[in-house]
Amino acid sequence: MKLSEMRADTCGEVKSLKGDERFLSRITSIGLNEGASFQVVKNDRKMPVLIFVRETLLALNRQDSENIEVMEVKA
Amino acid sequence: MNTIALLGQPNSGKSTIFNQLTGSRQHVGNWPGKTVEKKDGSFTYNNTKYTLVDLPGSYGLSGNSDEELITEKFIKGGEADLVCVLVDASQLERSMYMLADFASMDVPAILILNMMDVAGDQGKEINDRLLSERLGIPVLTFTAAEGKEYGKLRELIEQELKTPHRLVTAPVIDAGTNDTGVSAGKMLAEGQAKYAWISSLLEGVTNTKQTKYKLSKFDTLMVRPVLGKVVTVGIILVGFLAAMLIMSPFMGVAGMLPGLLGAPIANFLTGLNVHPWLVSVFSLIIPNTIYFCISMAAFVFGVNVVFGFLEEIGFLARAAYQFDGALSKLGLQGKAVAPILMGMGCTIGGASGTRVMDSWGQKMLTMMVVWAVPCASIWSIIPVISGMFFPIWGTLLVCVGIIAYIFVLMFLVSKVFGKSLIPEDAKAGMIMELPPYHKPHWRYIIKEAWIKCFDMFKRALKTVTLVSVIFWAFSYSPTGNVESSLLYKVGTTIEPVTRFFGLGWQTFMAFISAAFAKEAVLGTLNAVFAGQSDVASVAFNASAGGVDTMALSAYMTSAISGAEALAFMFACTFSVPCLMALSTTYKESHSLKWTLKTAGFYVAAALLLSCIVYHIAALFIG
């Protein structure tokens, strides 16, 4: 599923990233590479997705988060 | 040469270190041939002069933007004798990515673990010695906002320039990397290798475990879609009240200058038998210019202290989260919210606040959007003028109309300029960290605000003096009657044209003065409508707060229609915000072309708006 579809307070792992090189390099450098595990902190309609990854609370543009394929992981 | 480069992700404290080390010995320009800002400065330690370069670029060095390419070329070209790589100690694993990107370049380096105070608050321990041993370069634990920390940084820099160290380890990446672009697959593989390298380095260095994150009570409120926005705007409004409190003593003292200095200067010069014409120039213009510049600088100071504080504690990042969705409709991203909100207080502050934007295109577009936000000065004029012509409910309607038009204008700006400033392939959505709330470092906030305010004051003295003299010459009337001034002659000559836009010669002159300073509008109106007295002295004395609005109201209501007044208010509000906003836009964008484009667009759009408002309003209110 897409990151944008995950519910708040669930945990996940990045399966794959889609997009141009600029996006891939940005998203990787901020800590979301393939295999990175994260927690969805808040995910409201029309708002950026708030995730906690590598000790960082990140706000991610909603459109961008649709390019991140994830898998839910039971905490 | 002793050239030191600073390298780090946004929020790593790079600009804090740069500003603290160099103070006011900074030079800001553009990298040759690029619209990327180049910041360098210098400092002296033990009688040796060091040059410090703040390297542009955001998150890595993968050559995906002008900023990253410039940074890579600078380091690879060996232009820096020492590179200080900055990482955030409170988010060590993630921010070490910059070091992983840097590791392939074989140059002398040190690693600065910044934000040790935040890491400490979170109970994180870092074995910096072990990390240093593994890396082969010195590792300095640091808190950038603490002035007392800089002694050890300077000492380390001095020492490392004598006996440099280079990284002894680098991520193992499959061979065959070429410099010109890499495929997506390879980029992803490189990312994996870099994080693997970071993990192996940090093994046993930190005690962090990935724990579940829980939003603080306040954040639970701050991230709510509707309530969060209300709270954000509420806090900003309280912030502006605080800014007013900070600046009012300065303005109060400065406000006494014209009264205190005017007469003594006049008496002194008259005593020296100076021509009365010059006496009037010096006794009128100089004290008023100083007063004006001080009050403007105080404004900039107040706004910057408040927003510096909100930034420092982590509040502005939440505001960016809240408004990312709305701003992406304008082609901007959430980070633009801070400069836009600052613009509600002062456009100058808003324009310089666009430094937080990721790229030049984003920054320029944000500045153009900030211009559309009426500053606090405008709100002190509109009710006065509106009140002369309309009842209270009418004035309320005018204010609502102005607020509604802000959004229209922002939309127009983004439609007209968005595509050329941020082309489709350079679009980047917001990826932003929300730092934990932390205590503000007041000394740092005040120092930063002071640097900005003093810089503004210096520029203002020059430009405002020049413009005052020009204005004075235009409005000088040898007979004391407005009809013998140059202003009147020019104004009435072009009146047939300005009439088309709904502005008579008086309101058109006030419209022009509004582009210099909103504070001058009432004074100019008073001067051109009152007519009989000396235009220059009326305009200047009025800018010091002495407009008799009752008398002005009588003059204006008998001279112009309600429709013209309405058109004038709109034109005045949405024209060039002020001379210093123009100057700041140039200073921040380093582009004369785009500064002029912005000014040209705003003047044209304001006149067009005035024309539309006038002709529609004339149908209803005559």
CSV table of N, CA and C in Angstrom, one decimal, chain A residues 9-11 17 19-35 37-39 41-42 44 46-50 52-62 64, chain B residues 9 59 62 64-65 90-94 97 124 182-184 187-188 191-192 195 208 210-213 215 223 225 229 321-322 324-325 358 425-434:
chain,number,residue,atom,x,y,z
A,9,ASP,N,-0.7,5.8,14.0
A,9,ASP,CA,-0.4,4.9,15.1
A,9,ASP,C,-0.1,3.5,14.6
A,10,THR,N,0.2,3.3,13.3
A,10,THR,CA,0.6,2.0,12.8
A,10,THR,C,2.1,2.1,12.4
A,11,CYS,N,2.7,1.0,12.4
A,11,CYS,CA,4.1,1.0,12.0
A,11,CYS,C,4.3,0.4,10.6
A,17,LEU,N,10.5,2.9,-3.6
A,17,LEU,CA,10.3,4.3,-3.8
A,17,LEU,C,10.1,4.6,-5.3
A,19,GLY,N,9.7,7.6,-8.4
A,19,GLY,CA,9.8,9.0,-8.7
A,19,GLY,C,11.1,9.3,-9.4
A,20,ASP,N,11.4,10.6,-9.7
A,20,ASP,CA,12.6,11.0,-10.4
A,20,ASP,C,13.8,11.0,-9.4
A,21,GLU,N,14.9,11.1,-10.0
A,21,GLU,CA,16.1,11.1,-9.2
A,21,GLU,C,16.2,12.1,-8.1
A,22,ARG,N,15.7,13.3,-8.4
A,22,ARG,CA,15.6,14.3,-7.4
A,22,ARG,C,14.9,13.9,-6.2
A,23,PHE,N,13.7,13.4,-6.4
A,23,PHE,CA,12.8,12.9,-5.3
A,23,PHE,C,13.5,11.8,-4.5
A,24,LEU,N,14.0,10.8,-5.3
A,24,LEU,CA,14.7,9.7,-4.7
A,24,LEU,C,15.8,10.1,-3.8
A,25,SER,N,16.6,11.0,-4.3
A,25,SER,CA,17.8,11.4,-3.5
A,25,SER,C,17.3,12.2,-2.2
A,26,ARG,N,16.3,13.0,-2.4
A,26,ARG,CA,15.8,13.8,-1.3
A,26,ARG,C,15.2,12.9,-0.2
A,27,ILE,N,14.4,12.0,-0.6
A,27,ILE,CA,13.7,11.1,0.3
A,27,ILE,C,14.7,10.2,1.0
A,28,THR,N,15.7,9.7,0.3
A,28,THR,CA,16.7,8.9,0.9
A,28,THR,C,17.6,9.6,1.9
A,29,SER,N,17.9,10.9,1.5
A,29,SER,CA,18.8,11.6,2.4
A,29,SER,C,18.1,12.0,3.7
A,30,ILE,N,16.8,12.1,3.7
A,30,ILE,CA,16.2,12.5,4.9
A,30,ILE,C,15.8,11.2,5.8
A,31,GLY,N,16.2,10.1,5.3
A,31,GLY,CA,16.1,8.9,6.2
A,31,GLY,C,15.1,7.8,5.7
A,32,LEU,N,14.4,8.0,4.6
A,32,LEU,CA,13.4,7.0,4.2
A,32,LEU,C,14.0,6.2,3.0
A,33,ASN,N,14.9,5.3,3.3
A,33,ASN,CA,15.4,4.5,2.2
A,33,ASN,C,14.6,3.2,2.2
A,34,GLU,N,14.8,2.3,1.2
A,34,GLU,CA,14.1,1.0,1.3
A,34,GLU,C,14.5,0.2,2.5
A,35,GLY,N,13.5,-0.3,3.1
A,35,GLY,CA,13.8,-1.1,4.3
A,35,GLY,C,13.7,-0.3,5.6
A,37,SER,N,12.3,1.4,8.7
A,37,SER,CA,11.0,1.2,9.4
A,37,SER,C,10.6,2.5,10.1
A,38,PHE,N,9.3,2.8,10.2
A,38,PHE,CA,8.8,4.0,10.6
A,38,PHE,C,7.5,3.8,11.3
A,39,GLN,N,7.0,4.9,12.0
A,39,GLN,CA,5.7,4.9,12.6
A,39,GLN,C,4.9,6.0,12.0
A,41,VAL,N,2.5,8.8,12.6
A,41,VAL,CA,2.1,9.5,13.8
A,41,VAL,C,0.7,10.2,13.6
A,42,LYS,N,0.5,10.7,12.4
A,42,LYS,CA,-0.7,11.4,12.1
A,42,LYS,C,-0.9,11.4,10.6
A,44,ASP,N,-4.0,12.8,8.3
A,44,ASP,CA,-5.3,13.4,8.0
A,44,ASP,C,-5.4,13.8,6.6
A,46,LYS,N,-5.8,15.8,3.3
A,46,LYS,CA,-5.3,17.1,2.8
A,46,LYS,C,-4.2,17.7,3.7
A,47,MET,N,-3.7,16.9,4.6
A,47,MET,CA,-2.5,17.4,5.4
A,47,MET,C,-1.3,16.5,5.1
A,48,PRO,N,-0.1,17.1,5.3
A,48,PRO,CA,1.1,16.2,5.1
A,48,PRO,C,1.0,15.0,6.1
A,49,VAL,N,1.7,14.0,5.7
A,49,VAL,CA,1.7,12.8,6.6
A,49,VAL,C,2.9,13.0,7.6
A,50,LEU,N,2.5,12.7,8.9
A,50,LEU,CA,3.5,12.9,9.9
A,50,LEU,C,4.1,11.5,10.3
A,52,PHE,N,7.4,9.1,12.1
A,52,PHE,CA,8.6,9.1,12.9
A,52,PHE,C,9.6,8.1,12.4
A,53,VAL,N,10.7,8.6,11.9
A,53,VAL,CA,11.7,7.7,11.3
A,53,VAL,C,13.1,8.1,11.7
A,54,ARG,N,13.9,7.1,12.0
A,54,ARG,CA,15.3,7.4,12.5
A,54,ARG,C,15.3,8.6,13.5
A,55,GLU,N,14.6,8.5,14.5
A,55,GLU,CA,14.5,9.4,15.6
A,55,GLU,C,14.0,10.8,15.2
A,56,THR,N,13.4,10.9,14.1
A,56,THR,CA,13.0,12.2,13.6
A,56,THR,C,11.5,12.2,13.3
A,57,LEU,N,10.9,13.3,13.7
A,57,LEU,CA,9.5,13.5,13.3
A,57,LEU,C,9.5,14.2,12.0
A,58,LEU,N,8.9,13.6,10.9
A,58,LEU,CA,9.0,14.2,9.6
A,58,LEU,C,7.6,14.5,9.1
A,59,ALA,N,7.5,15.7,8.5
A,59,ALA,CA,6.2,16.0,7.8
A,59,ALA,C,6.5,15.8,6.3
A,60,LEU,N,5.7,15.0,5.6
A,60,LEU,CA,5.9,14.7,4.3
A,60,LEU,C,4.8,15.1,3.4
A,61,ASN,N,5.1,15.9,2.4
A,61,ASN,CA,4.0,16.3,1.5
A,61,ASN,C,3.1,15.2,1.0
A,62,ARG,N,1.8,15.4,1.0
A,62,ARG,CA,0.9,14.4,0.7
A,62,ARG,C,1.1,13.7,-0.6
A,64,ASP,N,3.8,13.6,-2.4
A,64,ASP,CA,5.1,12.8,-2.4
A,64,ASP,C,4.8,11.4,-1.7
B,9,GLN,N,23.0,19.5,6.6
B,9,GLN,CA,21.6,19.6,6.2
B,9,GLN,C,20.9,20.8,6.8
B,59,TYR,N,20.1,18.4,1.3
B,59,TYR,CA,20.2,17.2,2.1
B,59,TYR,C,21.4,16.3,1.8
B,62,SER,N,24.2,14.6,-4.0
B,62,SER,CA,24.0,13.7,-5.2
B,62,SER,C,23.8,14.4,-6.5
B,64,ASN,N,21.7,16.7,-7.6
B,64,ASN,CA,20.4,16.8,-8.1
B,64,ASN,C,19.8,18.2,-8.2
B,65,SER,N,20.6,19.2,-7.7
B,65,SER,CA,20.2,20.6,-7.8
B,65,SER,C,21.4,21.4,-8.0
B,90,SER,N,21.0,15.0,18.0
B,90,SER,CA,19.7,14.4,18.5
B,90,SER,C,19.1,13.5,17.5
B,91,GLN,N,19.6,13.5,16.2
B,91,GLN,CA,19.1,12.6,15.2
B,91,GLN,C,20.3,12.1,14.4
B,92,LEU,N,21.2,11.5,15.1
B,92,LEU,CA,22.5,11.2,14.6
B,92,LEU,C,22.4,10.4,13.3
B,93,GLU,N,21.7,9.3,13.4
B,93,GLU,CA,21.7,8.3,12.3
B,93,GLU,C,21.3,9.0,11.0
B,94,ARG,N,20.2,9.8,11.1
B,94,ARG,CA,19.6,10.4,9.9
B,94,ARG,C,20.6,11.5,9.3
B,97,TYR,N,23.9,11.2,7.2
B,97,TYR,CA,23.8,10.9,5.7
B,97,TYR,C,24.7,11.9,4.9
B,124,LYS,N,20.1,11.1,25.4
B,124,LYS,CA,21.0,10.4,24.5
B,124,LYS,C,22.4,10.6,24.8
B,182,VAL,N,23.2,9.6,-12.3
B,182,VAL,CA,23.2,8.1,-12.0
B,182,VAL,C,21.8,7.7,-12.2
B,183,SER,N,21.6,6.4,-12.5
B,183,SER,CA,20.3,5.9,-12.7
B,183,SER,C,19.6,5.8,-11.3
B,184,ALA,N,18.3,5.7,-11.4
B,184,ALA,CA,17.5,5.7,-10.1
B,184,ALA,C,17.9,4.4,-9.3
B,187,MET,N,21.1,4.9,-7.6
B,187,MET,CA,21.0,5.8,-6.5
B,187,MET,C,20.4,5.2,-5.2
B,188,LEU,N,19.4,4.3,-5.5
B,188,LEU,CA,18.8,3.6,-4.3
B,188,LEU,C,19.8,2.7,-3.7
B,191,GLY,N,22.1,4.6,-1.6
B,191,GLY,CA,21.4,5.0,-0.3
B,191,GLY,C,21.5,3.9,0.7
B,192,GLN,N,21.3,2.6,0.2
B,192,GLN,CA,21.3,1.5,1.1
B,192,GLN,C,22.8,1.4,1.7
B,195,TYR,N,23.5,4.0,4.4
B,195,TYR,CA,22.9,3.8,5.7
B,195,TYR,C,23.5,2.6,6.4
B,208,THR,N,20.8,4.9,21.4
B,208,THR,CA,19.4,5.1,21.0
B,208,THR,C,18.8,3.8,20.6
B,210,GLN,N,15.0,2.7,18.7
B,210,GLN,CA,13.8,3.2,18.1
B,210,GLN,C,12.6,3.0,19.0
B,211,THR,N,12.1,4.0,19.6
B,211,THR,CA,11.0,3.9,20.5
B,211,THR,C,9.7,4.4,19.7
B,212,LYS,N,8.6,4.1,20.3
B,212,LYS,CA,7.4,4.6,19.7
B,212,LYS,C,7.2,6.1,20.0
B,213,TYR,N,6.8,6.9,19.0
B,213,TYR,CA,6.7,8.3,19.2
B,213,TYR,C,5.3,8.6,19.7
B,215,LEU,N,3.0,12.1,20.4
B,215,LEU,CA,2.9,13.5,20.3
B,215,LEU,C,2.7,14.1,21.7
B,223,VAL,N,-1.5,19.7,15.6
B,223,VAL,CA,-1.6,19.0,14.3
B,223,VAL,C,-3.0,18.8,13.9
B,225,PRO,N,-6.3,19.5,12.0
B,225,PRO,CA,-6.5,20.2,10.8
B,225,PRO,C,-7.1,21.6,10.9
B,229,LYS,N,-4.8,25.3,12.9
B,229,LYS,CA,-4.6,26.5,12.1
B,229,LYS,C,-5.1,27.7,12.9
B,321,TYR,N,3.7,22.7,8.7
B,321,TYR,CA,2.9,21.5,8.5
B,321,TYR,C,1.5,21.8,8.3
B,322,GLN,N,1.0,22.7,9.0
B,322,GLN,CA,-0.4,23.1,8.9
B,322,GLN,C,-0.8,23.7,7.5
B,324,ASP,N,0.9,23.5,4.6
B,324,ASP,CA,1.5,23.0,3.4
B,324,ASP,C,0.5,22.7,2.3
B,325,GLY,N,-0.6,22.2,2.7
B,325,GLY,CA,-1.7,21.9,1.7
B,325,GLY,C,-2.2,23.2,1.0
B,358,ASP,N,14.0,26.3,0.2
B,358,ASP,CA,15.0,25.4,-0.3
B,358,ASP,C,15.7,25.8,-1.5
B,425,ASP,N,10.0,20.3,-13.5
B,425,ASP,CA,11.0,19.4,-13.0
B,425,ASP,C,11.8,19.8,-11.8
B,426,ALA,N,11.6,21.0,-11.4
B,426,ALA,CA,12.3,21.5,-10.1
B,426,ALA,C,11.3,21.5,-9.0
B,427,LYS,N,10.1,21.1,-9.2
B,427,LYS,CA,9.1,21.1,-8.1
B,427,LYS,C,9.5,20.1,-7.0
B,428,ALA,N,9.3,20.5,-5.8
B,428,ALA,CA,9.7,19.7,-4.7
B,428,ALA,C,8.7,19.9,-3.6
B,429,GLY,N,8.0,18.8,-3.2
B,429,GLY,CA,7.1,19.0,-2.1
B,429,GLY,C,7.8,19.1,-0.8
B,430,MET,N,7.1,19.4,0.2
B,430,MET,CA,7.7,19.6,1.5
B,430,MET,C,8.2,18.3,2.2
B,431,ILE,N,9.4,18.2,2.5
B,431,ILE,CA,9.9,17.2,3.4
B,431,ILE,C,10.6,17.9,4.5
B,432,MET,N,10.0,17.9,5.7
B,432,MET,CA,10.5,18.8,6.7
B,432,MET,C,10.4,18.1,8.1
B,433,GLU,N,11.5,18.3,8.8
B,433,GLU,CA,11.4,17.7,10.2
B,433,GLU,C,10.8,18.6,11.2
B,434,LEU,N,10.0,18.1,12.1
B,434,LEU,CA,9.4,18.9,13.1
B,434,LEU,C,10.3,18.7,14.4
